[in-house]
Short mmCIF file of C-alpha atoms in Angstrom, two decimals:
data_model
loop_
_atom_site.label_atom_id
_atom_site.label_comp_id
_atom_site.label_asym_id
_atom_site.label_seq_id
_atom_site.Cartn_x
_atom_site.Cartn_y
_atom_site.Cartn_z
CA MET A 2 -1.85 49.33 -4.71
CA ASN A 3 -2.28 45.90 -3.16
CA ARG A 4 1.29 44.73 -3.57
CA TYR A 5 4.71 46.21 -3.96
CA VAL A 6 7.81 44.99 -5.73
CA ILE A 7 10.40 47.73 -5.45
CA GLU A 8 13.61 47.80 -7.43
CA THR A 9 16.47 50.27 -7.38
CA LYS A 10 18.89 50.38 -10.27
CA GLN A 11 22.27 52.01 -9.84
CA ILE A 12 20.93 54.80 -7.64
CA THR A 13 23.40 57.45 -6.52
CA LYS A 14 22.83 60.27 -4.05
CA THR A 15 25.01 63.15 -2.89
CA TYR A 16 23.95 65.94 -0.54
CA ASN A 17 26.53 68.48 -1.60
CA PRO A 18 27.73 68.46 -5.21
CA ARG A 19 30.87 70.29 -4.12
CA SER A 20 31.78 67.58 -1.62
CA PRO A 21 33.56 64.34 -2.55
CA PHE A 22 31.29 62.46 -0.10
CA ILE A 23 28.77 60.19 -1.82
CA ALA A 24 25.90 59.04 0.39
CA LEU A 25 24.89 56.24 -2.01
CA ASP A 26 26.96 55.00 -4.90
CA HIS A 27 25.26 52.91 -7.63
CA VAL A 28 23.12 50.79 -5.30
CA ASP A 29 20.92 47.97 -6.60
CA LEU A 30 18.17 46.43 -4.45
CA HIS A 31 15.19 44.21 -5.22
CA VAL A 32 12.40 44.15 -2.61
CA SER A 33 9.88 41.34 -3.05
CA GLU A 34 6.46 41.15 -1.47
CA GLY A 35 6.20 39.53 1.95
CA CYS A 36 9.95 39.34 2.69
CA ILE A 37 11.98 40.85 5.52
CA TYR A 38 15.07 42.81 4.48
CA GLY A 39 17.79 43.92 6.85
CA LEU A 40 19.93 46.99 6.15
CA ILE A 41 23.11 47.01 8.16
CA GLY A 42 26.32 49.01 8.19
CA ASP A 43 28.20 51.57 10.25
CA ASN A 44 26.92 55.09 10.85
CA GLY A 45 27.13 57.02 7.61
CA ALA A 46 27.02 53.89 5.46
CA GLY A 47 23.93 55.12 3.60
CA LYS A 48 21.14 53.14 5.26
CA THR A 49 18.84 56.03 6.12
CA THR A 50 19.53 57.76 2.81
CA LEU A 51 18.40 54.63 0.99
CA ILE A 52 15.21 54.51 3.05
CA LYS A 53 14.42 58.17 2.40
CA LEU A 54 14.86 57.59 -1.32
CA LEU A 55 12.45 54.64 -1.17
CA LEU A 56 9.98 56.89 0.65
CA ARG A 57 10.35 59.62 -2.00
CA LEU A 58 11.57 62.10 0.60
CA TYR A 59 14.58 62.53 -1.70
CA LEU A 60 15.15 61.86 -5.37
CA PRO A 61 18.29 60.06 -6.59
CA ASP A 62 20.90 62.04 -8.49
CA SER A 63 21.10 59.19 -10.97
CA GLY A 64 19.68 55.72 -11.45
CA SER A 65 16.02 54.80 -10.97
CA ILE A 66 13.54 53.42 -8.46
CA SER A 67 10.56 51.48 -9.74
CA VAL A 68 7.46 50.05 -8.05
CA ASN A 69 5.79 47.16 -9.86
CA GLY A 70 7.76 48.23 -12.93
CA MET A 71 6.59 51.87 -12.77
CA ASN A 72 8.98 54.72 -12.08
CA ILE A 73 8.39 55.87 -8.52
CA GLU A 74 8.08 59.49 -9.65
CA ASP A 75 5.07 58.61 -11.83
CA ILE A 76 3.03 57.18 -8.92
CA ASN A 77 0.54 59.34 -7.04
CA PHE A 78 2.42 60.40 -3.91
CA ASN A 79 -0.57 60.19 -1.54
CA GLU A 80 -1.45 56.70 -2.74
CA TYR A 81 2.15 55.60 -2.31
CA ALA A 82 2.42 57.13 1.16
CA LYS A 83 -0.69 55.27 2.34
CA ALA A 84 0.91 51.95 1.41
CA ILE A 85 4.02 52.39 3.58
CA SER A 86 4.40 52.71 7.34
CA VAL A 87 7.68 53.92 8.75
CA VAL A 88 9.29 54.14 12.17
CA PHE A 89 12.30 56.47 12.26
CA GLN A 90 14.66 56.73 15.21
CA ASP A 91 13.33 60.24 15.84
CA SER A 92 9.62 59.49 15.29
CA GLN A 93 7.51 61.87 17.36
CA LEU A 94 4.65 61.35 19.77
CA PHE A 95 2.21 64.12 20.55
CA ALA A 96 0.58 65.55 23.68
CA PHE A 97 -2.68 63.82 22.75
CA THR A 98 -4.35 60.62 23.92
CA VAL A 99 -2.88 57.16 23.47
CA ALA A 100 -5.61 56.38 20.93
CA GLU A 101 -4.89 59.52 18.92
CA ASN A 102 -1.16 58.82 18.91
CA ILE A 103 -1.74 55.34 17.48
CA ALA A 104 -4.83 55.75 15.32
CA TYR A 105 -5.07 59.52 14.75
CA ASN A 106 -8.76 60.20 14.01
CA GLU A 107 -9.69 56.62 13.12
CA PRO A 108 -9.70 54.66 16.42
CA GLN A 109 -11.32 51.22 16.39
CA LEU A 110 -11.23 49.51 19.76
CA SER A 111 -10.83 45.92 18.54
CA ARG A 112 -8.09 46.94 16.14
CA LEU A 113 -6.33 49.00 18.81
CA ASN A 114 -6.44 46.08 21.24
CA LYS A 115 -5.04 43.69 18.67
CA THR A 116 -2.23 46.05 17.71
CA VAL A 117 -1.01 46.97 21.20
CA ASP A 118 -1.25 43.35 22.31
CA LYS A 119 1.16 42.37 19.52
CA ILE A 120 3.64 45.01 20.64
CA GLY A 121 3.41 44.05 24.30
CA ILE A 122 2.01 47.26 25.77
CA LYS A 123 -1.65 46.33 26.22
CA ASN A 124 -1.34 45.62 29.95
CA LYS A 125 0.18 49.05 30.48
CA ILE A 126 -2.70 50.75 28.66
CA ASP A 127 -5.36 48.61 30.36
CA ASN A 128 -4.04 49.73 33.75
CA LEU A 129 -4.25 53.43 32.94
CA SER A 130 -7.12 55.24 34.65
CA ASP A 131 -8.49 56.50 31.32
CA GLY A 132 -7.20 53.67 29.12
CA TYR A 133 -6.78 54.77 25.51
CA GLU A 134 -8.12 58.22 26.42
CA THR A 135 -5.13 58.87 28.69
CA TYR A 136 -3.10 61.84 27.51
CA MET A 137 0.57 61.16 26.85
CA SER A 138 1.56 64.40 28.52
CA ARG A 139 0.30 66.78 31.20
CA GLU A 140 0.28 69.63 28.71
CA PHE A 141 -3.47 69.32 28.05
CA SER A 142 -4.57 67.14 30.96
CA LYS A 143 -3.56 67.00 34.61
CA ASN A 144 -4.21 63.24 34.47
CA GLY A 145 -1.79 62.75 31.60
CA ILE A 146 1.25 60.56 32.13
CA GLU A 147 4.80 60.39 30.84
CA PHE A 148 5.66 57.07 29.22
CA SER A 149 9.18 55.67 29.44
CA GLY A 150 11.43 55.76 26.39
CA GLY A 151 10.82 52.08 25.68
CA GLU A 152 7.05 52.47 26.08
CA GLN A 153 7.04 55.43 23.72
CA GLN A 154 8.91 53.39 21.14
CA LYS A 155 6.30 50.63 21.41
CA ILE A 156 3.56 53.21 20.81
CA VAL A 157 5.38 54.40 17.68
CA ILE A 158 5.66 50.81 16.39
CA ALA A 159 1.98 50.25 17.22
CA ARG A 160 1.13 53.33 15.16
CA ALA A 161 2.98 51.93 12.16
CA LEU A 162 1.24 48.58 12.44
CA TYR A 163 -2.20 50.10 13.04
CA LYS A 164 -1.92 51.88 9.69
CA ASN A 165 -2.10 48.39 8.17
CA SER A 166 -0.02 49.24 5.12
CA ASN A 167 1.58 46.80 2.72
CA MET A 168 5.14 47.68 3.69
CA VAL A 169 6.72 48.57 7.03
CA ILE A 170 10.07 50.31 7.34
CA LEU A 171 11.71 50.14 10.77
CA ASP A 172 14.77 52.27 11.51
CA GLU A 173 16.38 50.90 14.71
CA PRO A 174 12.93 50.15 16.19
CA THR A 175 14.22 48.60 19.42
CA SER A 176 17.00 51.04 20.30
CA ASN A 177 15.15 52.14 23.47
CA LEU A 178 13.90 48.71 24.49
CA SER A 179 15.49 46.54 27.14
CA PRO A 180 16.98 43.21 25.98
CA ILE A 181 13.98 41.38 27.48
CA ALA A 182 11.46 43.68 25.77
CA GLU A 183 13.34 43.32 22.50
CA TYR A 184 13.27 39.54 22.81
CA GLU A 185 9.53 39.55 23.55
CA LEU A 186 8.90 41.61 20.43
CA TYR A 187 11.10 39.55 18.13
CA LYS A 188 10.26 36.05 19.29
CA ASP A 189 6.88 36.37 17.56
CA PHE A 190 7.95 38.88 14.93
CA ASP A 191 6.29 36.96 12.11
CA LYS A 192 2.95 37.27 13.92
CA VAL A 193 3.55 40.96 14.56
CA ILE A 194 4.11 41.85 10.91
CA GLU A 195 1.54 39.42 9.44
CA ASN A 196 3.23 38.73 6.09
CA LYS A 197 3.95 42.37 5.37
CA THR A 198 7.03 43.41 3.46
CA VAL A 199 9.54 44.76 5.99
CA ILE A 200 12.72 46.76 5.58
CA TYR A 201 14.58 46.77 8.85
CA ILE A 202 17.60 48.89 9.81
CA SER A 203 19.65 47.70 12.74
CA HIS A 204 23.09 47.83 14.31
CA ARG A 205 22.34 44.69 16.35
CA MET A 206 23.52 41.71 14.35
CA SER A 207 21.55 39.27 16.53
CA SER A 208 18.24 40.68 15.27
CA CYS A 209 19.25 40.16 11.64
CA LYS A 210 18.51 36.45 11.90
CA LEU A 211 14.85 37.48 11.51
CA CYS A 212 15.55 38.68 7.97
CA ASP A 213 15.22 36.79 4.71
CA LYS A 214 17.86 38.94 3.04
CA ILE A 215 20.51 41.30 4.36
CA LEU A 216 22.10 44.24 2.56
CA LEU A 217 25.41 45.36 4.04
CA LEU A 218 26.34 48.92 3.10
CA GLU A 219 29.75 50.49 3.49
CA ASN A 220 30.57 54.07 2.46
CA GLY A 221 27.44 54.22 0.34
CA SER A 222 28.13 51.03 -1.61
CA VAL A 223 26.79 47.50 -1.34
CA LEU A 224 29.49 45.40 0.30
CA GLU A 225 27.49 42.18 0.61
CA TYR A 226 23.98 40.95 -0.07
CA GLY A 227 22.47 37.60 0.81
CA SER A 228 20.89 35.47 3.52
CA PRO A 229 21.77 35.87 7.21
#
């Protein structure tokens, strides 16, 4: 699919039918192509649950999710997964090379350079003795190195962008970055995402000014929706 317009209609999700807790309660959302959407709210508001429903990791108890007018459950899962990149708070890196962590088995040098330059970690990689072939651990190589938490998070974001999908979902992508590193990433955020559709979860209200629309969730329900 070359484009995505995603719409949720009155979706509800509970994790335990015996519990009165409702993770999402009749939530409506319209995601248009090329826009940046911010999801904000306290812990437990339903932000990550909504994302996992959009990713088809869960199914709603009621309501529907459609993509370009088609029910999400009727779309080939592999095709759908290829069109979305996601960065979760607990995204994992592996004890492989930098190139493999970003590009898996499809490394292209020019594309790698462009991607890591956008994220602001190219200088770090250029100064490594083995460059992209440096292992991100000493588990398989004595010359491997341990990246800082902020550097690891940049690698995870680079991986999502390298995939070059239509939509990018970012769950607290800068939680391990310093304020300066966060500023450097966001000051050119439009160039980083290159007109992709972005759904962005954050607790930092200052970063929400990057968004076209903001959805404020509270106790699983939409409290407010509109521009920053």
